[in-house]
Short mmCIF file of C-alpha atoms and ligand atoms in Angstrom, two decimals:
data_model
loop_
_atom_site.label_atom_id
_atom_site.label_comp_id
_atom_site.label_asym_id
_atom_site.label_seq_id
_atom_site.Cartn_x
_atom_site.Cartn_y
_atom_site.Cartn_z
CA MET L 1 29.22 3.81 19.97
CA ILE L 2 28.42 6.17 17.35
CA ASN L 3 28.77 10.06 18.33
CA ASN L 4 26.92 12.79 16.35
CA PRO L 5 29.50 15.26 15.34
CA VAL L 6 29.44 18.79 15.45
CA TYR L 7 30.27 20.87 11.95
CA VAL L 8 32.25 23.90 12.52
CA THR L 9 29.52 26.17 11.27
CA PRO L 10 29.61 27.72 7.46
CA GLU L 11 29.83 31.76 9.56
CA GLU L 12 32.59 30.61 11.72
CA LEU L 13 34.60 29.12 8.71
CA ALA L 14 34.00 32.75 6.75
CA GLN L 15 35.35 34.31 9.84
CA GLN L 16 38.41 32.11 9.64
CA GLU L 17 38.82 32.69 5.68
CA ALA L 18 38.02 36.68 6.27
CA ALA L 19 40.96 36.49 8.55
CA MET L 20 42.97 34.71 6.46
CA GLU L 21 42.46 37.73 3.92
CA ARG L 22 43.31 40.10 6.17
CA ILE L 23 46.27 38.07 7.28
CA ALA L 24 47.58 38.11 3.89
CA ALA L 25 47.46 42.07 3.43
CA LEU L 26 49.21 42.78 6.92
CA PRO L 27 52.69 44.54 6.00
CA ASN L 28 54.69 42.53 9.35
CA ARG L 29 53.02 39.30 8.89
CA PRO L 30 55.24 35.92 8.30
CA GLU L 31 56.71 35.22 4.63
CA THR L 32 57.60 31.88 5.14
CA TYR L 33 56.65 28.69 7.39
CA HIS L 34 58.03 25.57 8.47
CA ILE L 35 56.36 22.75 10.16
CA VAL L 36 57.93 20.22 12.07
CA THR L 37 55.64 17.03 12.35
CA TYR L 38 55.63 14.36 15.05
CA GLY L 39 53.73 11.06 15.08
CA CYS L 40 51.19 9.16 12.98
CA GLN L 41 49.77 9.93 9.32
CA MET L 42 46.97 11.89 11.06
CA ASN L 43 49.32 14.13 12.37
CA ALA L 44 51.24 14.45 9.09
CA HIS L 45 47.94 15.06 7.01
CA ASP L 46 46.53 17.78 10.19
CA SER L 47 50.10 19.52 8.46
CA GLU L 48 49.24 19.71 5.23
CA THR L 49 45.86 21.56 6.43
CA LEU L 50 47.89 24.03 8.35
CA ALA L 51 50.35 24.67 5.71
CA GLY L 52 47.17 24.75 3.39
CA MET L 53 45.94 27.65 5.75
CA LEU L 54 48.99 29.45 5.99
CA GLU L 55 49.35 29.42 2.51
CA SER L 56 45.88 30.91 2.08
CA MET L 57 47.51 33.86 4.29
CA GLY L 58 50.51 34.21 1.65
CA MET L 59 53.50 32.65 3.33
CA THR L 60 55.44 30.08 1.59
CA GLU L 61 57.45 26.97 2.84
CA ALA L 62 60.47 27.26 4.12
CA GLN L 63 63.59 25.04 3.32
CA ASP L 64 64.11 24.35 6.95
CA ARG L 65 63.53 25.97 10.26
CA THR L 66 66.25 28.31 10.32
CA GLN L 67 64.87 29.99 7.20
CA ALA L 68 61.48 30.26 8.16
CA ASP L 69 59.51 33.59 10.23
CA LEU L 70 56.79 30.96 11.78
CA VAL L 71 58.15 27.59 12.79
CA LEU L 72 55.17 25.53 13.92
CA PHE L 73 55.83 21.90 16.29
CA ASN L 74 53.18 19.11 15.42
CA THR L 75 53.07 17.19 18.35
CA CYS L 76 52.53 13.91 19.41
CA CYS L 77 52.08 11.95 22.97
CA VAL L 78 51.45 8.48 21.98
CA ARG L 79 54.76 7.54 24.17
CA ASP L 80 57.25 9.78 26.79
CA ASN L 81 60.08 9.93 23.71
CA ALA L 82 58.29 11.69 21.31
CA GLU L 83 57.42 14.04 23.48
CA ARG L 84 60.58 15.02 25.01
CA ARG L 85 61.96 14.97 21.34
CA ALA L 86 59.46 17.57 20.51
CA LEU L 87 60.28 20.01 23.49
CA GLY L 88 63.94 19.47 23.03
CA ASN L 89 63.96 21.12 19.77
CA VAL L 90 61.48 23.57 20.32
CA ASN L 91 64.21 24.39 22.99
CA TRP L 92 66.51 24.92 20.28
CA LEU L 93 64.84 27.38 18.74
CA LYS L 94 65.09 29.37 22.06
CA GLU L 95 68.57 30.04 20.53
CA LEU L 96 67.75 31.25 17.19
CA LYS L 97 65.34 33.57 18.40
CA LYS L 98 68.18 35.70 20.34
CA ASP L 99 69.48 36.38 16.93
CA LYS L 100 65.97 36.56 15.08
CA PRO L 101 63.67 38.44 17.28
CA GLY L 102 60.86 38.55 14.79
CA LEU L 103 60.82 34.56 14.80
CA LEU L 104 57.35 32.95 15.64
CA ILE L 105 57.05 29.87 17.56
CA GLY L 106 54.28 27.48 17.96
CA VAL L 107 52.79 24.38 19.34
CA CYS L 108 49.81 22.35 18.72
CA GLY L 109 48.53 19.02 18.13
CA CYS L 110 48.25 16.09 20.64
CA MET L 111 50.58 17.20 23.34
CA VAL L 112 49.11 20.67 23.62
CA GLN L 113 45.60 18.61 24.39
CA LYS L 114 47.02 17.07 27.67
CA PRO L 115 45.43 18.53 30.69
CA GLN L 116 47.64 21.71 31.76
CA MET L 117 49.97 21.71 29.05
CA ALA L 118 49.20 24.48 27.54
CA GLU L 119 49.60 25.95 31.33
CA LYS L 120 52.85 24.39 31.62
CA ILE L 121 54.38 25.69 28.03
CA LEU L 122 53.01 29.44 29.04
CA ARG L 123 55.14 28.91 31.94
CA GLN L 124 58.14 27.54 31.39
CA TYR L 125 58.63 28.14 27.37
CA ARG L 126 58.33 31.93 27.40
CA PHE L 127 59.88 32.31 23.96
CA ILE L 128 56.72 30.24 22.72
CA ASP L 129 53.93 32.60 20.99
CA LEU L 130 51.17 30.34 20.05
CA ALA L 131 49.65 27.40 21.28
CA PHE L 132 46.63 25.14 20.57
CA GLY L 133 45.04 21.63 21.12
CA THR L 134 43.78 19.14 18.55
CA HIS L 135 40.30 21.07 18.25
CA ASN L 136 41.25 24.47 17.32
CA LEU L 137 43.45 23.80 14.38
CA HIS L 138 40.97 25.51 12.03
CA GLN L 139 41.07 28.66 13.87
CA ILE L 140 44.93 29.31 13.17
CA PRO L 141 43.86 32.21 11.08
CA SER L 142 42.04 34.13 13.77
CA MET L 143 45.13 32.78 16.76
CA LEU L 144 47.67 34.14 13.89
CA GLU L 145 45.94 37.44 13.53
CA THR L 146 45.71 38.12 17.38
CA LEU L 147 49.21 37.35 17.56
CA LEU L 148 50.18 39.77 14.72
CA THR L 149 48.00 42.54 15.97
CA GLN L 150 47.63 42.45 19.45
CA LYS L 151 51.03 41.30 19.79
CA THR L 152 50.07 39.16 22.78
CA ARG L 153 50.85 35.07 23.25
CA VAL L 154 47.59 33.35 22.30
CA VAL L 155 46.99 30.01 23.88
CA ARG L 156 43.58 27.93 22.77
CA VAL L 157 42.72 24.57 24.06
CA SER L 158 38.74 23.59 23.45
CA ASP L 159 37.01 20.91 25.11
CA GLN L 160 34.79 20.49 22.21
CA GLU L 161 35.66 16.58 21.74
CA ASN L 162 33.14 15.86 18.63
CA LEU L 163 33.96 18.90 16.31
CA ILE L 164 34.45 18.39 12.24
CA ALA L 165 35.42 21.19 10.10
CA GLU L 166 34.92 20.77 6.49
CA GLY L 167 36.44 22.37 3.26
CA LEU L 168 39.85 23.98 4.90
CA PRO L 169 42.34 24.44 2.23
CA GLN L 170 45.57 21.73 1.95
CA HIS L 171 49.06 21.74 0.94
CA ARG L 172 49.73 18.79 -0.06
CA ALA L 173 53.35 17.14 0.60
CA VAL L 174 53.55 15.22 -2.48
CA PRO L 175 51.16 15.98 -5.57
CA TYR L 176 50.71 12.23 -6.43
CA LYS L 177 49.79 10.99 -2.69
CA GLY L 178 46.56 12.49 -1.44
CA PHE L 179 45.29 11.60 2.09
CA ILE L 180 41.46 11.78 3.72
CA THR L 181 40.72 12.09 7.09
CA ILE L 182 37.29 9.65 7.46
CA MET L 183 37.01 9.78 10.95
CA TYR L 184 38.11 11.46 13.94
CA GLY L 185 38.84 10.45 17.38
CA CYS L 186 38.95 7.10 19.20
CA ASN L 187 36.50 5.61 21.74
CA ASN L 188 38.34 2.16 22.11
CA TYR L 189 40.27 3.44 25.03
CA CYS L 190 43.00 0.61 25.25
CA SER L 191 44.66 0.61 28.55
CA TYR L 192 47.42 2.04 27.65
CA CYS L 193 46.86 4.76 24.98
CA ILE L 194 46.37 8.30 25.17
CA VAL L 195 45.08 8.92 22.11
CA PRO L 196 41.26 8.96 23.28
CA TYR L 197 41.69 11.62 25.54
CA VAL L 198 43.68 14.05 23.20
CA ARG L 199 42.04 13.63 20.33
CA GLY L 200 38.50 13.25 21.28
CA ARG L 201 35.14 11.03 20.42
CA GLU L 202 35.02 8.83 18.00
CA ARG L 203 33.36 10.81 14.74
CA SER L 204 33.09 10.08 11.15
CA ARG L 205 32.82 12.47 8.43
CA ARG L 206 29.79 12.31 5.90
CA MET L 207 30.08 9.91 3.17
CA ASP L 208 29.48 12.70 0.39
CA ASP L 209 32.20 14.71 1.82
CA ILE L 210 34.60 11.93 1.35
CA LEU L 211 33.54 10.99 -2.34
CA ARG L 212 33.73 14.76 -3.16
CA GLU L 213 37.19 15.47 -1.70
CA ALA L 214 38.38 11.97 -3.64
CA GLU L 215 36.88 13.19 -6.74
CA GLY L 216 39.31 16.59 -6.16
CA LEU L 217 41.90 14.37 -5.75
CA LEU L 218 41.42 12.24 -8.60
CA GLU L 219 40.96 15.31 -11.02
CA SER L 220 44.50 16.90 -9.64
CA GLY L 221 46.14 13.92 -10.79
CA VAL L 222 46.63 11.61 -7.83
CA GLN L 223 47.65 8.01 -7.83
CA GLU L 224 46.77 7.00 -4.64
CA ILE L 225 44.41 7.78 -1.66
CA MET L 226 44.77 7.14 1.52
CA LEU L 227 42.02 6.96 4.02
CA LEU L 228 42.95 7.77 7.58
CA GLY L 229 41.55 7.13 10.97
CA GLN L 230 42.18 6.19 14.29
CA ASN L 231 40.04 2.95 13.54
CA VAL L 232 38.84 3.22 10.36
CA ASN L 233 36.86 -0.23 9.85
CA SER L 234 34.32 1.44 12.29
CA TYR L 235 33.86 4.61 10.27
CA GLY L 236 30.19 4.88 9.74
CA ASP L 237 27.35 6.23 11.01
CA GLY L 238 25.82 3.32 12.96
CA GLU L 239 24.86 1.22 10.21
CA ALA L 240 26.57 -2.14 9.28
CA GLU L 241 29.15 -2.21 6.70
CA THR L 242 29.51 1.42 6.12
CA PHE L 243 33.46 1.14 5.77
CA PRO L 244 33.25 -1.55 3.22
CA ARG L 245 30.12 0.51 1.13
CA LEU L 246 32.61 3.48 1.31
CA LEU L 247 35.22 1.61 0.00
CA ARG L 248 33.48 0.53 -3.08
CA GLU L 249 31.98 4.08 -3.56
CA LEU L 250 36.05 4.92 -3.79
CA ASP L 251 36.93 1.95 -6.19
CA ARG L 252 34.09 3.02 -8.66
CA LEU L 253 35.23 6.46 -8.90
CA GLY L 254 38.21 4.85 -10.74
CA VAL L 255 41.19 6.06 -7.95
CA PRO L 256 44.01 3.94 -9.12
CA ARG L 257 44.97 3.06 -5.64
CA ILE L 258 43.43 2.85 -2.39
CA ARG L 259 44.78 2.21 1.13
CA PHE L 260 43.97 2.72 4.26
CA MET L 261 45.13 2.99 8.23
CA THR L 262 44.72 2.27 10.73
CA SER L 263 42.12 -1.00 11.54
CA HIS L 264 40.78 -2.64 14.34
CA PRO L 265 41.08 -6.18 14.30
CA LYS L 266 38.05 -6.65 16.11
CA ASP L 267 36.05 -4.31 13.85
CA LEU L 268 37.14 -6.63 10.76
CA SER L 269 34.04 -7.95 8.93
CA ASP L 270 33.42 -10.78 6.31
CA GLY L 271 32.05 -7.66 4.61
CA LEU L 272 35.49 -5.68 5.07
CA ILE L 273 37.38 -8.52 3.46
CA ALA L 274 35.18 -9.37 0.50
CA ALA L 275 35.42 -5.76 -0.39
CA MET L 276 39.11 -5.70 -0.42
CA ALA L 277 39.13 -8.81 -2.60
CA GLU L 278 36.47 -7.59 -5.35
CA SER L 279 37.69 -3.83 -5.20
CA VAL L 280 40.18 -3.18 -8.06
CA HIS L 281 41.78 -0.46 -6.87
CA VAL L 282 42.17 -1.19 -3.02
CA CYS L 283 45.93 -2.36 -2.80
CA ASN L 284 46.61 -6.12 -1.03
CA HIS L 285 47.87 -4.49 1.64
CA LEU L 286 46.55 -4.49 5.65
CA HIS L 287 48.11 -2.86 8.66
CA LEU L 288 46.39 -4.95 11.30
CA PRO L 289 48.07 -4.09 14.79
CA VAL L 290 47.99 -7.32 17.31
CA GLN L 291 50.28 -5.29 19.85
CA SER L 292 50.85 -8.87 21.51
CA GLY L 293 50.20 -12.23 21.66
CA SER L 294 49.40 -13.14 24.88
CA ASP L 295 45.49 -13.61 25.81
CA GLU L 296 46.30 -12.26 29.20
CA ILE L 297 47.99 -9.14 27.85
CA LEU L 298 45.40 -8.70 25.34
CA HIS L 299 42.83 -8.70 27.63
CA ALA L 300 44.91 -6.30 29.99
CA MET L 301 45.47 -3.99 27.26
CA ASN L 302 41.34 -3.89 26.60
CA ARG L 303 42.08 -4.91 23.05
CA ARG L 304 38.74 -7.18 22.74
CA TYR L 305 40.20 -9.58 20.89
CA THR L 306 42.19 -13.08 21.21
CA ARG L 307 45.32 -14.36 19.73
CA GLU L 308 42.74 -17.00 18.04
CA THR L 309 40.34 -14.30 16.83
CA TYR L 310 43.24 -12.39 15.23
CA LEU L 311 44.63 -15.64 13.40
CA GLU L 312 41.49 -16.63 12.44
CA ARG L 313 40.94 -13.19 10.98
CA VAL L 314 44.21 -13.41 8.93
CA SER L 315 43.57 -16.90 7.72
CA ALA L 316 40.14 -15.30 6.63
CA LEU L 317 42.45 -12.36 4.90
CA ARG L 318 44.68 -14.45 2.94
CA GLN L 319 41.81 -17.00 2.18
CA ALA L 320 40.13 -14.02 0.18
CA ILE L 321 43.51 -12.39 -0.65
CA PRO L 322 45.99 -14.84 -1.07
CA ASN L 323 48.88 -12.30 -2.01
CA ILE L 324 48.14 -9.83 0.57
CA GLY L 325 50.84 -8.21 2.53
CA LEU L 326 50.13 -7.79 6.61
CA THR L 327 51.71 -5.16 9.01
CA THR L 328 51.21 -4.64 12.46
CA ASP L 329 51.89 -2.73 15.86
CA LEU L 330 53.35 -4.52 18.94
CA ILE L 331 53.92 -3.31 22.29
CA VAL L 332 56.87 -5.20 24.50
CA GLY L 333 57.05 -4.72 28.14
CA PHE L 334 53.19 -4.14 29.11
CA PRO L 335 52.77 -3.58 33.02
CA GLY L 336 53.48 -7.54 34.41
CA GLU L 337 54.19 -8.64 31.31
CA THR L 338 55.84 -12.32 31.96
CA ASP L 339 58.67 -14.13 29.58
CA ALA L 340 56.09 -16.69 28.54
CA GLN L 341 53.90 -14.11 27.57
CA PHE L 342 56.26 -12.44 25.85
CA GLN L 343 57.15 -15.86 23.83
CA ASP L 344 53.10 -15.92 22.87
CA THR L 345 53.66 -12.81 20.83
CA VAL L 346 57.15 -13.95 19.67
CA SER L 347 55.20 -17.31 18.54
CA LEU L 348 51.98 -15.07 17.27
CA VAL L 349 54.92 -12.92 14.60
CA GLU L 350 56.30 -16.49 13.53
CA THR L 351 53.10 -17.96 13.12
CA VAL L 352 51.45 -14.81 10.61
CA GLY L 353 54.99 -13.58 8.99
CA TYR L 354 54.41 -9.77 8.89
CA ASP L 355 56.16 -7.76 6.07
CA SER L 356 56.91 -5.33 8.65
CA ALA L 357 56.01 -3.81 11.99
CA PHE L 358 56.38 -0.96 14.50
CA THR L 359 57.77 -2.24 17.51
CA PHE L 360 57.38 -0.22 20.68
CA ILE L 361 58.26 -0.04 24.15
CA TYR L 362 55.57 0.18 26.80
CA SER L 363 55.52 4.30 27.82
CA ALA L 364 53.12 4.77 30.84
CA ARG L 365 51.02 7.87 29.97
CA GLU L 366 49.30 9.61 32.53
CA GLY L 367 45.98 9.67 32.79
CA THR L 368 45.48 6.05 31.12
CA ALA L 369 43.84 2.93 33.02
CA ALA L 370 47.45 0.95 32.30
CA ALA L 371 49.46 3.75 33.92
CA LYS L 372 48.06 2.90 37.38
CA LEU L 373 49.12 -0.85 37.12
CA PRO L 374 52.08 -2.49 39.00
CA GLY L 375 55.04 -4.79 37.24
CA ARG L 376 56.55 -1.78 35.15
CA LEU L 377 59.78 -4.00 33.51
CA SER L 378 63.09 -2.62 33.44
CA ALA L 379 65.01 -1.05 30.83
CA GLU L 380 67.20 -4.33 30.25
CA VAL L 381 64.20 -6.65 29.88
CA THR L 382 62.42 -4.75 27.72
CA GLY L 383 65.18 -3.78 25.33
CA GLU L 384 66.28 -7.47 25.19
CA ARG L 385 62.56 -8.15 24.53
CA ILE L 386 62.42 -6.06 21.48
CA ALA L 387 65.71 -7.08 20.03
CA THR L 388 64.24 -10.49 20.33
CA LEU L 389 61.19 -9.41 18.45
CA ILE L 390 63.07 -7.36 15.67
CA ARG L 391 64.99 -10.15 15.03
CA THR L 392 62.03 -12.45 14.49
CA LEU L 393 60.43 -9.99 12.88
CA GLU L 394 62.96 -9.46 9.91
CA ALA L 395 63.42 -13.50 9.63
CA GLY L 396 59.57 -13.22 8.53
CA ALA L 397 59.89 -10.42 6.53
CA GLN L 398 62.70 -12.24 4.68
CA LYS L 399 61.08 -15.06 3.96
CA ALA L 400 58.04 -13.38 2.70
CA HIS L 401 59.92 -10.95 0.42
CA ARG L 402 61.85 -13.91 -0.74
CA SER L 403 58.62 -15.81 -1.94
CA LEU L 404 57.92 -12.50 -4.17
CA ILE L 405 61.00 -13.34 -6.37
CA GLY L 406 59.82 -13.37 -9.85
CA THR L 407 56.76 -12.11 -9.30
CA VAL L 408 55.01 -8.93 -10.78
CA GLU L 409 54.35 -5.61 -8.98
CA GLN L 410 52.70 -2.11 -9.80
CA VAL L 411 55.05 0.34 -7.93
CA LEU L 412 54.41 4.02 -7.63
CA VAL L 413 57.36 5.75 -7.78
CA GLU L 414 58.73 8.16 -4.49
CA GLY L 415 61.85 9.29 -5.43
CA LEU L 416 65.51 8.62 -6.32
CA SER L 417 66.77 5.67 -4.22
CA LYS L 418 69.35 7.41 -1.65
CA ARG L 419 72.13 5.19 -2.47
CA ASP L 420 72.23 5.30 -6.15
CA GLU L 421 70.98 7.99 -8.38
CA HIS L 422 70.35 5.08 -10.75
CA MET L 423 68.08 3.90 -9.14
CA VAL L 424 64.07 4.58 -8.11
CA SER L 425 62.44 3.52 -5.14
CA GLY L 426 58.61 3.47 -4.30
CA LYS L 427 56.02 1.16 -3.18
CA GLY L 428 54.04 -1.86 -4.52
CA ARG L 429 50.42 -2.31 -4.16
CA ARG L 430 51.47 -4.69 -0.89
CA GLY L 431 53.10 -1.96 0.38
CA ILE L 432 56.68 -3.14 0.34
CA THR L 433 59.71 -0.89 -0.90
CA VAL L 434 60.96 -1.90 -4.26
CA THR L 435 64.15 -0.62 -6.26
CA PHE L 436 64.55 -0.36 -9.82
CA PRO L 437 66.91 1.57 -12.54
CA GLY L 438 64.85 5.02 -13.29
CA SER L 439 65.04 8.71 -13.13
CA ALA L 440 63.47 11.53 -11.52
CA ALA L 441 61.06 11.52 -14.65
CA ASP L 442 59.48 8.41 -13.19
CA ILE L 443 58.67 10.25 -9.57
CA GLY L 444 54.88 10.17 -9.28
CA THR L 445 53.96 7.98 -12.04
CA ILE L 446 52.85 3.71 -11.51
CA GLN L 447 55.85 1.58 -13.46
CA THR L 448 55.24 -2.52 -13.86
CA VAL L 449 58.58 -3.57 -12.39
CA GLN L 450 59.47 -7.64 -11.63
CA ILE L 451 60.88 -8.70 -8.94
CA THR L 452 64.41 -9.85 -8.95
CA SER L 453 66.10 -10.12 -5.57
CA SER L 454 65.13 -9.19 -1.64
CA ALA L 455 66.41 -7.93 1.13
CA VAL L 456 65.04 -7.92 5.15
CA ASN L 457 62.56 -4.05 4.39
CA THR L 458 63.00 -4.00 0.24
CA LEU L 459 62.68 -6.03 -2.99
CA ARG L 460 64.48 -5.17 -6.04
CA GLY L 461 63.68 -5.26 -9.88
CA GLU L 462 63.86 -4.64 -13.26
CA ARG L 463 61.30 -2.75 -15.18
CA LYS L 464 58.81 -4.82 -17.33
N1 SAM T 1 44.63 3.49 16.52
C1 SAM T 1 45.83 2.38 15.99
C2 SAM T 1 45.25 0.76 16.43
O1 SAM T 1 44.26 0.99 16.97
O2 SAM T 1 45.74 0.46 16.26
C3 SAM T 1 47.40 2.94 16.63
C4 SAM T 1 47.30 4.47 17.27
S1 SAM T 1 48.40 4.87 18.38
C5 SAM T 1 48.93 6.31 17.79
C6 SAM T 1 49.96 4.20 17.24
C7 SAM T 1 50.43 2.41 17.91
O3 SAM T 1 51.44 3.21 18.92
C8 SAM T 1 49.70 1.85 18.63
O4 SAM T 1 49.19 0.49 17.77
C9 SAM T 1 50.37 0.75 19.48
O5 SAM T 1 51.42 0.07 19.16
C10 SAM T 1 51.29 2.24 19.92
N2 SAM T 1 51.16 2.70 21.39
C11 SAM T 1 50.29 3.14 21.88
N3 SAM T 1 50.04 4.11 23.24
C12 SAM T 1 51.59 3.61 23.28
C13 SAM T 1 52.15 3.54 24.69
N4 SAM T 1 51.53 3.75 25.83
N5 SAM T 1 53.28 2.79 25.00
C14 SAM T 1 53.98 2.03 23.73
N6 SAM T 1 53.74 2.41 22.37
C15 SAM T 1 52.12 2.50 22.48
FE1 SF4 T 2 44.84 4.10 20.91
FE2 SF4 T 2 43.63 1.75 21.17
FE3 SF4 T 2 41.98 4.12 20.03
FE4 SF4 T 2 44.19 2.87 18.40
S1 SF4 T 2 42.43 1.82 18.80
S2 SF4 T 2 44.21 5.04 18.81
S3 SF4 T 2 45.91 2.10 20.44
S4 SF4 T 2 43.07 3.81 22.00
#
């Protein structure tokens, strides 16, 4: 389903820009900021945009939260523990504020967008100065101005779910990698998932805006672009094959490496597989969340594919791109999941042989369809199931990684190895971490590496 986005008007963007300039000139404004980010890469990229706006107001990034004049928590609410962790950490800052009364504390993102959450925050966390939802991110300049000039707590949670704000400044976490959000929100309503309720309706950016942003990143020297969205392969204006067309256009620009996530298996078309196979710069990696290997559970999850169609898509991918690395997301303990249904997930994982996976225990989210279902499983059962699943995944990954010994990988170096300062590590095009001898001078460059050994999660190699 296509929703027409509403673009934040140039007038409103100009007002926010003017607020940024006024804040930069304020004598009592925060000098330093620190953003704590929870959750997915969309959130990580939202934090880059928040940082960009704070820098445009004259602030600089503090090393940690104890050094900062403004601390922002960009929250997640996909699972209960992400929410609890965020609130626990916010509470910890209450003590810091006693010693540093001028400290400003803000919370934003998905958790704040939940119904009644902002009111709860105001009531229960009286030391929080600023709270805003996912649809208000672009308004941080005017919110901060109100906070600083009127000395009043500010809360903004809009229910306008189809907004897109173009052209906001960004402060990228690393110079060699650039994230581009190509679409926002989600319409899929998987029965367990809260994302459609807190991120709004699915809406896509204009292709020209995306290409212009990619050109800018390329000029600034990025080596890799990651396209982001909850369901990137349904990107577009309703016409068929818009996402493959976007990939081919980006490939033509000459960005050294292109990745994207997340893809929904139901929208993995032959056209997309062909675009991936034929584009020089698109990496041979696909994150393709399966969630479960049981048809009954997939149906109850409202995933709109079956085990058979998922496996057929995997075969089609491997036929077109033999060296493709596959990763996935899996949920154990969906309400009513029987042992036999769980075994279907184990056998699917054995059949596919993923390079790695994110595994989750089902967490009931108020307001979602699955939260009303009977058959919640005990922590003992879900604990055993997730341990079995992780063992199965590791066995498959070890096999897949061993098969890469002797091959050559192009590795984008991201840092020194944590265990050995004479080694560097980064990701190959297939998405697996590779370590090899090197120095800090290699960070941000792409190196050719021959794989010499493998472990569960990493590969080792020698520079060629
Ligand atoms: N849009 C992506 C997709 O469709 O795969 C992923 C979005 S979601 C933020 C990331 C992952 O969190 C999901 O793939 C799912 O495995 C997991 N997840 C979402 N809701 C969950 C819940 N209520 N309990 C446990 N895991 C959940
Ligand atoms: Fe959540 Fe499903 Fe949308 Fe992914 S596709 S964000 S799991 S509702």
